Each structure stands twice: as C-alpha cells, then as structure tokens.
Rosetta silent file (secondary structure, phi, psi, omega in degrees, C-alpha in Angstrom):
SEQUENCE: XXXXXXXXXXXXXXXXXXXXXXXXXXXXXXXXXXXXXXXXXXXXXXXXXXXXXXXXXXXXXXXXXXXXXXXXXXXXXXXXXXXXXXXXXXXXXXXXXXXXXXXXXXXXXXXXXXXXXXXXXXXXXXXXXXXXXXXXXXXXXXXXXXXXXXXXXXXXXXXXXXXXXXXXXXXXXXXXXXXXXXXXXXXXXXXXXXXXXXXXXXXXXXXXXXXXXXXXXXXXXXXXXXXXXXXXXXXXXXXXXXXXXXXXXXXXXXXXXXXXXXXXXXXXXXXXXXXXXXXXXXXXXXXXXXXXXXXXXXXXXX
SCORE:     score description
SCORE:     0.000 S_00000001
   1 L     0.000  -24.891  170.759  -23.267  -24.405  -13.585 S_00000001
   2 L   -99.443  -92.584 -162.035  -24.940  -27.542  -11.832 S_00000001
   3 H   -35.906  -52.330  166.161  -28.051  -26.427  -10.393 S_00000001
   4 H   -33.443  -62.998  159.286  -28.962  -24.011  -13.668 S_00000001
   5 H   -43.019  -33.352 -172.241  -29.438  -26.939  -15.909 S_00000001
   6 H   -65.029  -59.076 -171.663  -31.666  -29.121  -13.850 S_00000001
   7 H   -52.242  -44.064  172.105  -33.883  -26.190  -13.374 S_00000001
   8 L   -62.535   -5.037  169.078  -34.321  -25.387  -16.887 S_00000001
   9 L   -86.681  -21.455 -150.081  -35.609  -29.122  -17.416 S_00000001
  10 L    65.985   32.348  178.729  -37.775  -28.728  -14.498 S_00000001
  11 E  -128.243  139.440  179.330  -36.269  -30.806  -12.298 S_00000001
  12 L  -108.886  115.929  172.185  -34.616  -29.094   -8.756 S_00000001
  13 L   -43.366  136.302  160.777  -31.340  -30.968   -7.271 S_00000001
  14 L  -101.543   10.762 -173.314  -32.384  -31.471   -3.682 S_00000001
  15 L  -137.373   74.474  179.087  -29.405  -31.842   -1.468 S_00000001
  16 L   -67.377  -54.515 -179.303  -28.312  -28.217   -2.809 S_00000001
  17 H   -56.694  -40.463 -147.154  -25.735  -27.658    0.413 S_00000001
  18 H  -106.549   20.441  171.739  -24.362  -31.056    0.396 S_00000001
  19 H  -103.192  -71.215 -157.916  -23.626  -30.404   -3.222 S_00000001
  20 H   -45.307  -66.829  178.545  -21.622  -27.016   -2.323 S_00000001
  21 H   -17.845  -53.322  178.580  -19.536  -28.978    0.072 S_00000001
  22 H   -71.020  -35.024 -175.403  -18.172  -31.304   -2.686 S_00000001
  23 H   -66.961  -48.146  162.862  -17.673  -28.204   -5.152 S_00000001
  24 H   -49.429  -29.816  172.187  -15.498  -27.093   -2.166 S_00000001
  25 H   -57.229  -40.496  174.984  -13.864  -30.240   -1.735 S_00000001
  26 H   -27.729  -79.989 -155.817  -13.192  -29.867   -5.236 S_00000001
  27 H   -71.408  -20.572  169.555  -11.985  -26.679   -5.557 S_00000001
  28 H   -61.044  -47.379 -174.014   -9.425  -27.256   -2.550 S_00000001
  29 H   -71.354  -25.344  169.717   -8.042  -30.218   -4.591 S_00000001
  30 H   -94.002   -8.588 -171.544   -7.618  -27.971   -7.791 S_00000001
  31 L  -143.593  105.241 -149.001   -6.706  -24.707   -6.036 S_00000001
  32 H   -75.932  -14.828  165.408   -3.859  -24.614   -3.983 S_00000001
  33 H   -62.576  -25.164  163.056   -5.160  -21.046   -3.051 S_00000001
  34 H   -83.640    5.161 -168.358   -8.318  -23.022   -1.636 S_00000001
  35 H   -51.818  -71.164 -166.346   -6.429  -25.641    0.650 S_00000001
  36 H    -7.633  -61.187 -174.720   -8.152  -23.576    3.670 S_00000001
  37 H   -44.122  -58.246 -176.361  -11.974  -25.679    2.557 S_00000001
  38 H   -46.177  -38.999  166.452  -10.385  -28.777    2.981 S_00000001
  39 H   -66.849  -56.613  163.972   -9.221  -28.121    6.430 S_00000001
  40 H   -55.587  -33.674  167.639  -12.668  -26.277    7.409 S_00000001
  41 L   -55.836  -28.031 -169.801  -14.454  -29.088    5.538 S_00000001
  42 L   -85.619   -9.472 -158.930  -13.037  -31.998    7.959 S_00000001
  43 L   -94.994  165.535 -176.163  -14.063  -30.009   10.810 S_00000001
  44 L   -59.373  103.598  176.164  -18.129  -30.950   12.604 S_00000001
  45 L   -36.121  128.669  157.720  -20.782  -29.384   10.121 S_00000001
  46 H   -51.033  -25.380 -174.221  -23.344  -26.869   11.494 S_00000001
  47 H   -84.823   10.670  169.739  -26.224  -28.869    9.814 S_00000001
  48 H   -94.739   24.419 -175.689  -25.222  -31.817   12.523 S_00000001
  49 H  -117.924   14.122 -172.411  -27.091  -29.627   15.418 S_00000001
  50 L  -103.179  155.401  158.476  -30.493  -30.129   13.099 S_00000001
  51 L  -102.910   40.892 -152.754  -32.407  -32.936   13.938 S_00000001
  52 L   174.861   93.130 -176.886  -33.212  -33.371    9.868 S_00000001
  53 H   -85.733  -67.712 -166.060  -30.208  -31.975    7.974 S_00000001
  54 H   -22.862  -64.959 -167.420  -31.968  -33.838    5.050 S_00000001
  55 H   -54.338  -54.320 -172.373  -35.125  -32.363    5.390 S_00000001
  56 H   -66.274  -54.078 -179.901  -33.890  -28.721    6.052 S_00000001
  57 H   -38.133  -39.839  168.762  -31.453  -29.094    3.117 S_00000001
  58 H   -79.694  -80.481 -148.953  -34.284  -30.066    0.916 S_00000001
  59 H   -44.573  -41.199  162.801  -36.570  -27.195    1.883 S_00000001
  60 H   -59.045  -60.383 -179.432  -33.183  -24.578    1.120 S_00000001
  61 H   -68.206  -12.777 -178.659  -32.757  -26.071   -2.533 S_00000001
  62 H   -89.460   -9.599  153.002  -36.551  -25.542   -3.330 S_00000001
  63 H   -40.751  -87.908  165.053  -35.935  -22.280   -2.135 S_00000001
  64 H   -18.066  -50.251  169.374  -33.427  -21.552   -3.822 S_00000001
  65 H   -53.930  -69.292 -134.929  -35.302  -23.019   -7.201 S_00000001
  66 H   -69.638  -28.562 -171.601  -37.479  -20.441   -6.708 S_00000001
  67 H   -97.630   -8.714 -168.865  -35.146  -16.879   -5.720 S_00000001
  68 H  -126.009   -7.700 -172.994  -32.343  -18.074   -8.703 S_00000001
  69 L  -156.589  -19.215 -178.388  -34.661  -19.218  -11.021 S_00000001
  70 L   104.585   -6.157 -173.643  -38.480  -18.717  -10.672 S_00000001
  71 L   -70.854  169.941  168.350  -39.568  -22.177   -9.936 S_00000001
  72 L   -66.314  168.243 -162.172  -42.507  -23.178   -8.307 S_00000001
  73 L   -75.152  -42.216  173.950  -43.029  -23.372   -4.733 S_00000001
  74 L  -146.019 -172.742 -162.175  -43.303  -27.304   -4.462 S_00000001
  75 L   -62.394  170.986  147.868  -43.191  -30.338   -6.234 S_00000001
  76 E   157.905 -157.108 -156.411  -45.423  -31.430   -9.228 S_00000001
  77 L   -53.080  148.379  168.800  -46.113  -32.214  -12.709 S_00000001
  78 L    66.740  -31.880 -176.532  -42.542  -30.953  -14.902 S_00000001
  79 E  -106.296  106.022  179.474  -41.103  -29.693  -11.470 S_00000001
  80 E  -137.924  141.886  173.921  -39.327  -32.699   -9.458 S_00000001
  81 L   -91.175  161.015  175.553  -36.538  -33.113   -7.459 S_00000001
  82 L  -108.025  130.143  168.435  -33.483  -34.994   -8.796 S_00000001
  83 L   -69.158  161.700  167.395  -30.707  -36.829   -6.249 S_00000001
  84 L   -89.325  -15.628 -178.640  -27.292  -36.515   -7.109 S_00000001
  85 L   -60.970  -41.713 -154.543  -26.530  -40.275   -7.873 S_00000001
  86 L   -99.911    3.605 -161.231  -29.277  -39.784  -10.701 S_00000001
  87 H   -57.188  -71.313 -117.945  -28.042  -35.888  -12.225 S_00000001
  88 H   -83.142  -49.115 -165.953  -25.811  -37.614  -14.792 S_00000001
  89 H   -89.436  -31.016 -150.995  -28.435  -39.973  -16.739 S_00000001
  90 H   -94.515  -15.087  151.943  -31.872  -37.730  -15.741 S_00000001
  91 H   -97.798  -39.094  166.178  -30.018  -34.219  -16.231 S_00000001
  92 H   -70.787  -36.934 -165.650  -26.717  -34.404  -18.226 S_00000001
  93 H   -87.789  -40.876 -172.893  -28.318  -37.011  -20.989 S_00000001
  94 H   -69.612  -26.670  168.329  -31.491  -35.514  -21.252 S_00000001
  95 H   -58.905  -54.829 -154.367  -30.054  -31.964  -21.506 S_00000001
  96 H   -66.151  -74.118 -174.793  -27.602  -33.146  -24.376 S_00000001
  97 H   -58.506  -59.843  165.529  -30.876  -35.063  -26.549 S_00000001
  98 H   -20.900  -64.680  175.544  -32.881  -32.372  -25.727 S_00000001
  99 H   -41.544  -73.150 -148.990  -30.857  -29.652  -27.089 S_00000001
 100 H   -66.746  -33.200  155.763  -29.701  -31.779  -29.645 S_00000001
 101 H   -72.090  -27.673  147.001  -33.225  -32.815  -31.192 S_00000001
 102 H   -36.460  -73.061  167.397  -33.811  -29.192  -31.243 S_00000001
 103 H   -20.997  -61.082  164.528  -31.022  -28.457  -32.938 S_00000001
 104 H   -20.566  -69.333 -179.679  -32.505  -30.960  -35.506 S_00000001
 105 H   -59.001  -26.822 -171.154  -35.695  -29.453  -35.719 S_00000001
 106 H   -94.636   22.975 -177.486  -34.536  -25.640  -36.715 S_00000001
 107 H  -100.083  -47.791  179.850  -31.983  -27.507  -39.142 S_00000001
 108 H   -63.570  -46.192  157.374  -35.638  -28.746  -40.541 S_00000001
 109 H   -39.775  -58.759 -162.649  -37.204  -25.603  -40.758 S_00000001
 110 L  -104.229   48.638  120.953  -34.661  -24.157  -42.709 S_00000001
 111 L    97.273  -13.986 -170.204  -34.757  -26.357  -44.995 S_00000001
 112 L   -77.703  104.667 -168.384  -31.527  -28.617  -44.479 S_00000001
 113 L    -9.053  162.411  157.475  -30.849  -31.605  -45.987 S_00000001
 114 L  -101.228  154.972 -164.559  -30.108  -34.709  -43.986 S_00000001
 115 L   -60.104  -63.179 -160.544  -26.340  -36.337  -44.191 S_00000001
 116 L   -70.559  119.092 -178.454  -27.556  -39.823  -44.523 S_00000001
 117 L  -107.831  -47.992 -169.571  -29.261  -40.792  -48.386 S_00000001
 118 L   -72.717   -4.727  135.147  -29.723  -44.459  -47.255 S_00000001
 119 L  -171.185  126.552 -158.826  -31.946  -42.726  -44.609 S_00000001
 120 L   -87.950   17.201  165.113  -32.708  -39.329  -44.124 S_00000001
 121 L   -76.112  -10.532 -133.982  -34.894  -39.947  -41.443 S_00000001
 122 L  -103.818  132.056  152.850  -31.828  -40.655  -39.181 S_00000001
 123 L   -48.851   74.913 -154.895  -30.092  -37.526  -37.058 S_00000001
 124 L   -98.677  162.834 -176.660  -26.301  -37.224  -37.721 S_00000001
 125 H   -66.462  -59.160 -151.021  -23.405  -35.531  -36.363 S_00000001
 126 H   -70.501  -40.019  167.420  -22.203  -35.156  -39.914 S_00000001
 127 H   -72.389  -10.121  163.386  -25.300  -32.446  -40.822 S_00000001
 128 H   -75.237  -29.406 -179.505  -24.555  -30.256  -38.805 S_00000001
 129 H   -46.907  -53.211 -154.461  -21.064  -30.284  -39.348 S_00000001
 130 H   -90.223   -5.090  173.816  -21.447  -30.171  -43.090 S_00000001
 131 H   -79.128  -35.397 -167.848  -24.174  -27.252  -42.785 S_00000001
 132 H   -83.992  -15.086  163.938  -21.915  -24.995  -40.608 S_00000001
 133 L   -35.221  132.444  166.560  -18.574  -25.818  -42.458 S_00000001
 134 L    43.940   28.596  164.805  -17.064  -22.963  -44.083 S_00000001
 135 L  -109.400   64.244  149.606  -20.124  -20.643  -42.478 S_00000001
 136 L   -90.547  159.503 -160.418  -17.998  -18.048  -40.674 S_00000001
 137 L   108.146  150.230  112.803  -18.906  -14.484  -40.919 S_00000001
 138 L    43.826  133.183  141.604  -21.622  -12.392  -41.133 S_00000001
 139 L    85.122  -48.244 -145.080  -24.891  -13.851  -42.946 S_00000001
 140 L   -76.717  156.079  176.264  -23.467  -17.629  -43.178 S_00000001
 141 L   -38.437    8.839 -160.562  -25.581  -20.685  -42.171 S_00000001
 142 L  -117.541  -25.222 -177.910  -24.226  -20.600  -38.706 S_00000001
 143 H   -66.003  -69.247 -162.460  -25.794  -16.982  -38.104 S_00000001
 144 H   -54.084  -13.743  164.061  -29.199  -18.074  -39.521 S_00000001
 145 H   -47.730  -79.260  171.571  -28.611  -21.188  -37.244 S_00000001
 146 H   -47.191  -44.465 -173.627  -28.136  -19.469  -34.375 S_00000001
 147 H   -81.595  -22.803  145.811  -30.897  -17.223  -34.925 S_00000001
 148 H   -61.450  -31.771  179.624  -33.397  -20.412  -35.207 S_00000001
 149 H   -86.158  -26.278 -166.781  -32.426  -22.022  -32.078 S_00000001
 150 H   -67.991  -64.287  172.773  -32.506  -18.743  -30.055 S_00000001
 151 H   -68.288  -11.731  128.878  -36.264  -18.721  -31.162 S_00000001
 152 H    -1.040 -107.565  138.195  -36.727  -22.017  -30.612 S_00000001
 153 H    15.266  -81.593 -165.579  -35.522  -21.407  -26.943 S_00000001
 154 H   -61.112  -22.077 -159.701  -37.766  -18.184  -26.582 S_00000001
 155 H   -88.753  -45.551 -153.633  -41.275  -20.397  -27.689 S_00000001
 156 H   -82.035  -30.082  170.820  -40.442  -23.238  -25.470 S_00000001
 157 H   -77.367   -6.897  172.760  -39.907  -20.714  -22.249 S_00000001
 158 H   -75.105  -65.512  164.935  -42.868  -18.713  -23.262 S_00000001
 159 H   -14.495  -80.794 -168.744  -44.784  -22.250  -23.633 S_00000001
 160 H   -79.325   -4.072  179.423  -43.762  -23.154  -20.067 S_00000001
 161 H   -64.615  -47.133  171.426  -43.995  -19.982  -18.675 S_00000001
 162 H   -23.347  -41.531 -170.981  -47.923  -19.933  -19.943 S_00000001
 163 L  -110.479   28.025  175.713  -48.260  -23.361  -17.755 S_00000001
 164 L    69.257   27.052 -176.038  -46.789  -21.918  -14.663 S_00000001
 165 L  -103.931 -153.335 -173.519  -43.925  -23.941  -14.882 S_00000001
 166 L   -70.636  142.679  153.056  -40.054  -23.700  -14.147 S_00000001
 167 L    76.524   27.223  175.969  -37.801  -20.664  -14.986 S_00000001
 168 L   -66.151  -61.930 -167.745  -41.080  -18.664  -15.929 S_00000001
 169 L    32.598  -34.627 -174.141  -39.966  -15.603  -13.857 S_00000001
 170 L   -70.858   -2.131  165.971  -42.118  -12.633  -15.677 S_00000001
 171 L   -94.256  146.024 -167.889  -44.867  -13.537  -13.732 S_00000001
 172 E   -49.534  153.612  166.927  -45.653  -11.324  -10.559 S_00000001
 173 L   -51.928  133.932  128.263  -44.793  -13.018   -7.206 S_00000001
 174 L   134.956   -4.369  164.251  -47.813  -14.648   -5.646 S_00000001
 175 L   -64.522  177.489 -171.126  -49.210  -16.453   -9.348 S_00000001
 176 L   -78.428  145.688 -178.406  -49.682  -19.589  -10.098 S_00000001
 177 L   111.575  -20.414  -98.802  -46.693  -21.748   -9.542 S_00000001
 178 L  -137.174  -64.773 -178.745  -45.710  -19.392   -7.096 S_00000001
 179 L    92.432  -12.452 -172.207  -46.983  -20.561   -3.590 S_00000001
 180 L   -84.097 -114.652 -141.315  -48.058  -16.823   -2.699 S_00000001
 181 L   -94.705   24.447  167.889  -51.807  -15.569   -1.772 S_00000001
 182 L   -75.368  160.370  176.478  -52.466  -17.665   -5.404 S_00000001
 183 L   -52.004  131.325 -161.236  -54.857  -20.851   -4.171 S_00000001
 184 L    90.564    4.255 -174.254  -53.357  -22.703   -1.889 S_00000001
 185 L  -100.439 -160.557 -167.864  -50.882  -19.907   -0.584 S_00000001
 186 L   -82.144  144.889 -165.075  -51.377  -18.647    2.873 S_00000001
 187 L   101.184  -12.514 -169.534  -55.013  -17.856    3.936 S_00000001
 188 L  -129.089    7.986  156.953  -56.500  -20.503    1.821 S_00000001
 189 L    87.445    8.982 -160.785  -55.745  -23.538    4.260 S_00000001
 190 L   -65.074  162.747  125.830  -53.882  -25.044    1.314 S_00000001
 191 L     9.937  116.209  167.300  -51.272  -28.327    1.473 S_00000001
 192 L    43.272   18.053  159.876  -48.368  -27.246    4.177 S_00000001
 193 L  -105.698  -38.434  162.806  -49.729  -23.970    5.124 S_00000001
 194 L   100.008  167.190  179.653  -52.297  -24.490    7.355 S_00000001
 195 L  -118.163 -173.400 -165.885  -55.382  -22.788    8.356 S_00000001
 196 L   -80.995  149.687 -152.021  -55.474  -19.451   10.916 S_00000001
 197 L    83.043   -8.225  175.600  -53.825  -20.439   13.864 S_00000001
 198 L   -80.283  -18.290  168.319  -51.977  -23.982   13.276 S_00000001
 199 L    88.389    4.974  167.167  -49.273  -21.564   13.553 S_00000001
 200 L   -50.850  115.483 -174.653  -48.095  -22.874   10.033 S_00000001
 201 L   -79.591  171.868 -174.489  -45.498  -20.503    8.613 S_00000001
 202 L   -89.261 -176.899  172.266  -46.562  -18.163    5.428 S_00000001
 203 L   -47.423   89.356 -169.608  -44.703  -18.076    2.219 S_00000001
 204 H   -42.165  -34.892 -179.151  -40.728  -16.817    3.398 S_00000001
 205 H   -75.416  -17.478 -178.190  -41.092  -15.005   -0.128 S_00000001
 206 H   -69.471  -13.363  146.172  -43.997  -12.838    0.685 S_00000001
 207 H   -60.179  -17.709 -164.822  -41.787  -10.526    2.660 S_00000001
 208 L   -80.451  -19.337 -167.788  -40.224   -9.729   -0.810 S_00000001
 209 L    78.204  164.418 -171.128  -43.306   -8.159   -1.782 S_00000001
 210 L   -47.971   -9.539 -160.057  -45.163   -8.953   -5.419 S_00000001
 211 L   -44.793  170.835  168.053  -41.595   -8.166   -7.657 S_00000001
 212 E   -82.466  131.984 -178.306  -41.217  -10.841  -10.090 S_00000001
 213 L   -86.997 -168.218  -17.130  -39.196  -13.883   -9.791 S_00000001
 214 L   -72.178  168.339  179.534  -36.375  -15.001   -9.693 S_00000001
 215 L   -56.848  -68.099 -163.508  -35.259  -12.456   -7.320 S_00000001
 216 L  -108.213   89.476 -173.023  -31.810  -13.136   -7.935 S_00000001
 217 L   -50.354  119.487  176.656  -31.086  -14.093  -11.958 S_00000001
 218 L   -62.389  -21.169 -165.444  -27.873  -16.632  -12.003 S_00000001
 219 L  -160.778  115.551  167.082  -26.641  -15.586  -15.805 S_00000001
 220 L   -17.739  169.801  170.615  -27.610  -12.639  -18.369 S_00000001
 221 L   -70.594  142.308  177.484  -29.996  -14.304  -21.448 S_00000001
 222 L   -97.940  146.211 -151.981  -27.659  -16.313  -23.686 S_00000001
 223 L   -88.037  142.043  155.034  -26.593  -14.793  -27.084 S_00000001
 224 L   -40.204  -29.998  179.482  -27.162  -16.768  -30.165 S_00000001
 225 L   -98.098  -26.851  162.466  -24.246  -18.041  -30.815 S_00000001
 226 H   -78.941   -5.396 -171.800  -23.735  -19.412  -27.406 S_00000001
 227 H   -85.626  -14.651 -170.240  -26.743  -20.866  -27.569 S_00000001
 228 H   -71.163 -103.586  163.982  -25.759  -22.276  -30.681 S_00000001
 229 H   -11.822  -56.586  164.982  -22.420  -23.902  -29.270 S_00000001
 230 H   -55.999  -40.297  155.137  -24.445  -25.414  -26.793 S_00000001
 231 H   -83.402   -1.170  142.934  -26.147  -27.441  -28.957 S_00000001
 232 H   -59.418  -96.907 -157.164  -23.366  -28.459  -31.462 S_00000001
 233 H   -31.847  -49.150  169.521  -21.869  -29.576  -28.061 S_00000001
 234 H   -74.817   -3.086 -177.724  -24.844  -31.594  -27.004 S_00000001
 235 H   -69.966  -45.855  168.344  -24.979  -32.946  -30.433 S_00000001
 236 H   -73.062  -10.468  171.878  -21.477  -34.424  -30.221 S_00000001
 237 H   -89.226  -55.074  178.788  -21.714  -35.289  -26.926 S_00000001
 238 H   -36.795  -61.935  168.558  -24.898  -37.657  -27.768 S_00000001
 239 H   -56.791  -20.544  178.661  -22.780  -39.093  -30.547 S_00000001
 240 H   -80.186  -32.440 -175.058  -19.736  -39.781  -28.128 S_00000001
 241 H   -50.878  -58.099 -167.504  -22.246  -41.351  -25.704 S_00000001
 242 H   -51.087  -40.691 -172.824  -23.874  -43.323  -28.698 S_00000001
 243 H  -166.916   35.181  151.499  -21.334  -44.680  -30.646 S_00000001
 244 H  -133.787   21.893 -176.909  -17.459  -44.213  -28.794 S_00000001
 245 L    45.284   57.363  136.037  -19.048  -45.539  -25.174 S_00000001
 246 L   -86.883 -168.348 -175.686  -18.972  -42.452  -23.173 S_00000001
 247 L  -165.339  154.156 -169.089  -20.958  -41.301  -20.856 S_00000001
 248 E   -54.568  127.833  163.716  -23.004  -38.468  -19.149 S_00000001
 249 L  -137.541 -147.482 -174.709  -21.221  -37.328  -15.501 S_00000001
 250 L  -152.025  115.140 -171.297  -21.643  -34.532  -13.379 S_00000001
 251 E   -93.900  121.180 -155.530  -18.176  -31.950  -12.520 S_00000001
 252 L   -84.513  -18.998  165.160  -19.039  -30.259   -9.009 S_00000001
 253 L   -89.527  -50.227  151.381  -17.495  -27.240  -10.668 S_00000001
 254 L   -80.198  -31.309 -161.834  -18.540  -27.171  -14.122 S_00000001
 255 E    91.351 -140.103 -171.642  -21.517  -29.021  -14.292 S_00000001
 256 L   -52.161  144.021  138.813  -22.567  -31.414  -16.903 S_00000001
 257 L  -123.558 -171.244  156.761  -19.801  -33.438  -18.297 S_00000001
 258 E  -140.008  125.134 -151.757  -18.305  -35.859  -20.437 S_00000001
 259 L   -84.774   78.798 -178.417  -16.738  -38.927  -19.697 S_00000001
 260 H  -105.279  149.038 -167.685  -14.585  -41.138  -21.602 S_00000001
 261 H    46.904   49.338  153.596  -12.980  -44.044  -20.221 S_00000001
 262 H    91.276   -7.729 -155.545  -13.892  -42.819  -16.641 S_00000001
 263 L  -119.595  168.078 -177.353  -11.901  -39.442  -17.239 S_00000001
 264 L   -85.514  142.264  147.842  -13.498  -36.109  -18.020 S_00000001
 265 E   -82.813  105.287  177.989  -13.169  -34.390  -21.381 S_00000001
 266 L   -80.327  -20.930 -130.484  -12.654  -30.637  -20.403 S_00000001
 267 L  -103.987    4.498 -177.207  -10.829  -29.802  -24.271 S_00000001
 268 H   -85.062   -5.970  159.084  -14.544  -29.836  -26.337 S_00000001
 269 H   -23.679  -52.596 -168.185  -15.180  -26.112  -25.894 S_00000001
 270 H   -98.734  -19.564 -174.124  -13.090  -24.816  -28.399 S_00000001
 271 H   -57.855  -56.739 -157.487  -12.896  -27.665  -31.226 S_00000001
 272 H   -67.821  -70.432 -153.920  -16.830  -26.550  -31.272 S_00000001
 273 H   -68.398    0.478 -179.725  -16.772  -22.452  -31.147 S_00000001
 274 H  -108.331   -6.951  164.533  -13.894  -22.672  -34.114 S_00000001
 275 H   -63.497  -88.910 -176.160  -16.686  -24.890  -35.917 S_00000001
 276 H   -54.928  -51.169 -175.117  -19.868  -22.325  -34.995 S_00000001
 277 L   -75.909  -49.851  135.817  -17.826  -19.334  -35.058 S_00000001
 278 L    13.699  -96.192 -163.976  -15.687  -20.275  -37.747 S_00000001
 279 L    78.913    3.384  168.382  -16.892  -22.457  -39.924 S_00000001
 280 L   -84.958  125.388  177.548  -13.815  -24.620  -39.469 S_00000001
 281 L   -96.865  -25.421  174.383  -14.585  -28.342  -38.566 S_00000001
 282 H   -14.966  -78.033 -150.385  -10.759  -29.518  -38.610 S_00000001
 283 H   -53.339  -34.078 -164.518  -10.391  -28.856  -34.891 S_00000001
 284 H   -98.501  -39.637  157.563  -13.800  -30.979  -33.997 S_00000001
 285 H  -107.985   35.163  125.253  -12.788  -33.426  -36.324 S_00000001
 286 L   -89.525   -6.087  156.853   -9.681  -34.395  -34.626 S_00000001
 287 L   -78.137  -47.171 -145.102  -11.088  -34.561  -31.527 S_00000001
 288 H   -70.405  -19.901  171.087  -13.889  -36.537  -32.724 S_00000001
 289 H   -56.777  -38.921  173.999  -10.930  -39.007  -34.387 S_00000001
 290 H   -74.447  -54.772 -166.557   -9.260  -39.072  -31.015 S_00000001
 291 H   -47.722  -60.357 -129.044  -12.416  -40.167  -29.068 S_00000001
 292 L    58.452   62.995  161.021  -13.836  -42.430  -32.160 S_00000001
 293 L   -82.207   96.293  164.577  -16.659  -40.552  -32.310 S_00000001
 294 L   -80.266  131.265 -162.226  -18.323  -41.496  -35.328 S_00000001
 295 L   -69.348  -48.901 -158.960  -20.118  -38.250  -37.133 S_00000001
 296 L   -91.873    8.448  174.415  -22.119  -40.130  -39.789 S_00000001
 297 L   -92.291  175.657 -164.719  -23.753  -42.901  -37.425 S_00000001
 298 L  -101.587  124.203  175.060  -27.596  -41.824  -36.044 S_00000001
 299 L   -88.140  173.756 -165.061  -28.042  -40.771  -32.155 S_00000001
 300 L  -101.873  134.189  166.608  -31.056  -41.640  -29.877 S_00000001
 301 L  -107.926  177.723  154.682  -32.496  -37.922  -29.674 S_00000001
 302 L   -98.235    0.000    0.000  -35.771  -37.034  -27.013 S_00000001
C-alpha cells in the first residue's frame, strides 16, 4: 500500500526497512493485539551492528523494487529514489493528477461534454460526477468508463514496459532494465560490477534463473471498476487539495492519504464506490459539503 504506488510512477522509496518500523509503530498504536512491536521496537535494532544501515537499507529497497515489482536494477531516467519527507508532494500528489488527468482524457474519447460552458477547457469535479450519476448497472456510463481507463492503464504499462522501465515484469530476467548478463550485468565490467577478479559481487537475482520479474507480484491486476474508483478518488482528492486546502500525506498503513486540517480522511472510500458502482452521487456530495470541496471549480491536473 506505500511502496506499490511509488513504483508504478517510477520512483522506489529508499529507506524501505525504516519505513516498516513506523508501519509497526503504527500498528501497535492501533492494535491492541500488536502492543508486543512497540516493546520489541524500543529495544537496540540489528541494523546498528552495520557500519552503513543507510546504505544497506538502500540497496534492500532497490531490491525489493525489483522481486515485488520488476523494476530496474539501479537508478536512472523514470526510475529514482524518493525519501520519505518528500512521498506526500512527489508520490501522493502526483499519483492523484496523474490518475485524474487520465480520467479526463478517456472522458474525452468518449465523447463527454465538459461541466463548465464559460470554459470547457477547464477539468471539473462536477463532469464526472454528472457523467456517472444515475449510471448503475450493466451497460451505463460508468461500465464504459471503467472499461476506458482500464485500457488506458494497459497502453501506458505496455508503453513503459517497451522502454525497459518500472513494473514492466513480462520481460525475461537478465533484459534491459534488468541488471542481468544484459550490458553492463556481470561479465561486461559494467558500473558496480566489476571486471573478473575485483571480487565484485554478480547480480543476487541471477541465482533465480531467467523467470520473469517480479518474482513475487504484491496484488492480482485491478478490475475495472476498481480502477475506476481510483480515479474518481484521485479526482476529488485533487479538488480537496485545490480548492478546500487539503493536502497530500502519507498513512504508514494505508498509504497515500488525505489530509484535512492536519487529520486524515479515512471515510472517502465508500461516498465514491456508491457513486461508480451506483450511480448515486448523494453520499460524495455530502462529504464533499462537509470538507467544502467545491465540484464545479477547475484542478491543476499533470
């Protein structure tokens, strides 16, 4: 739920461990069945017998990238790491405008009007609302929605898979992006490998043999309709940022969140899915009335 977003942007958190520690800290303070972490947490880490915690820590999340998700072996262009101080505006905002100018775009393919007549250049809250209103069922605008963003989706991971980028995974172990016996992998004297004899270790995945990454997938392919949710969520989350002063955070449990007036809002889950699934907006617009999220003003998309 944290780490999975970043990666699909192409950016890998790099202090992966010293993130699970706080989701434990967490999870002690919410789960009285967890007190044990909190006690085991206070006690002298094993990474304080490294002389680099840092270092080793980063070298485990790029790892990690790579056996849960497929990423490439080290930094570069689209693949960077992200700090946790910075997750909230460089992963939480950009996921939400991301999404959410998607969203846009298949609303433009098929054909859908814009909310605003004094200018219909501008993105609103209020079309989506008013396309998926009173689309539940079968057939209805919210299916044909859904079934535009899902391909959406599949073009842009084909797209980066093509350039050897993050979350690629159908290509065999050792291609480019890869780090194995591709240029630059072991044998070819490349950047942090070494030539024969520096004693320079080989790729730790190359014991795995050629299988395809990732190794280990974190979450099944998402269904249309959840993918669908997800962006009606970042769409309203852009507008709460935009124009009720919230803001982007980051929940050590859940992942992205969103913050008004310093506190999180856990309750937008369902306001949305009785919207997409639905076709009822009631629920979403009385939350957005409690926030003051206005629907008809224009967000900044990417």
């Amino acid at each position: 739920r944290v780490a999975l977003p970043a990666w699909r942007m192409g950016r890998w958190p790099s202090r992966l461990d010293a993130g699970v520690v706080s989701a434990l800290t967490e999870l002690s303070r919410r789960d009285r069945l967890a007190d044990g972490f909190a006690l085991r947490l206070g006690e002298r880490p094993a990474c304080d017998l490294l002389e680099e915690p840092g270092v080793a820590d980063e070298a485990v999340s790029l790892l990690a990238a790579r056996l849960f998700h497929g990423g490439p072996a080290e930094s570069g262009p689209g693949w960077a790491p992200v700090d946790w101080q910075q997750y909230p505006d460089e992963v939480v905002d950009r996921k939400w405008r991301t999404e959410a100018a998607r969203l846009h775009r298949v609303l433009d393919t098929l054909g859908v009007p814009r909310a605003s007549a004094a200018d219909p250049a501008v993105p609103t809250l209020a079309r989506v609302m008013e396309h998926l209103s009173g689309s539940g069922g079968p057939g209805g605008p919210g299916e044909e929605l859904a079934a535009g963003i899902g391909a959406a989706v599949a073009r842009e991971e084909a797209a980066t898979s093509g350039l050897g980028g993050p979350g690629h995974g159908g290509q065999e172990h050792g291609g480019p992006g890869h780090g194995g016996p591709a240029q630059g992998g072991p044998g070819h004297g490349g950047p942090g490998h070494g030539g024969p004899g520096s004693g320079a270790a080989e790729d730790p995945l190359d014991l795995w043999g050629p299988g395809p990454l990732p190794l280990f997938p974190l979450q099944p392919p998402r269904t249309g309709t959840e993918l669908l949710a997800d962006h009606v969520a970042a769409m309203v989350c852009c507008a709460a940022v935009d124009t009720a002063g919230a803001a982007p955070g980051l929940d050590w449990l859940d992942g992205p969140a969103l913050l008004v007036g310093g506190e999180r809002r856990a309750d937008l889950a369902a306001p949305v899915l009785s919207l997409v699934e639905d076709g009822d907006p009631d629920p979403l617009l009385s939350w957005l009335a409690e926030v003051g999220v206005r629907s008809d003003k224009p967000v900044r998309l990417v």
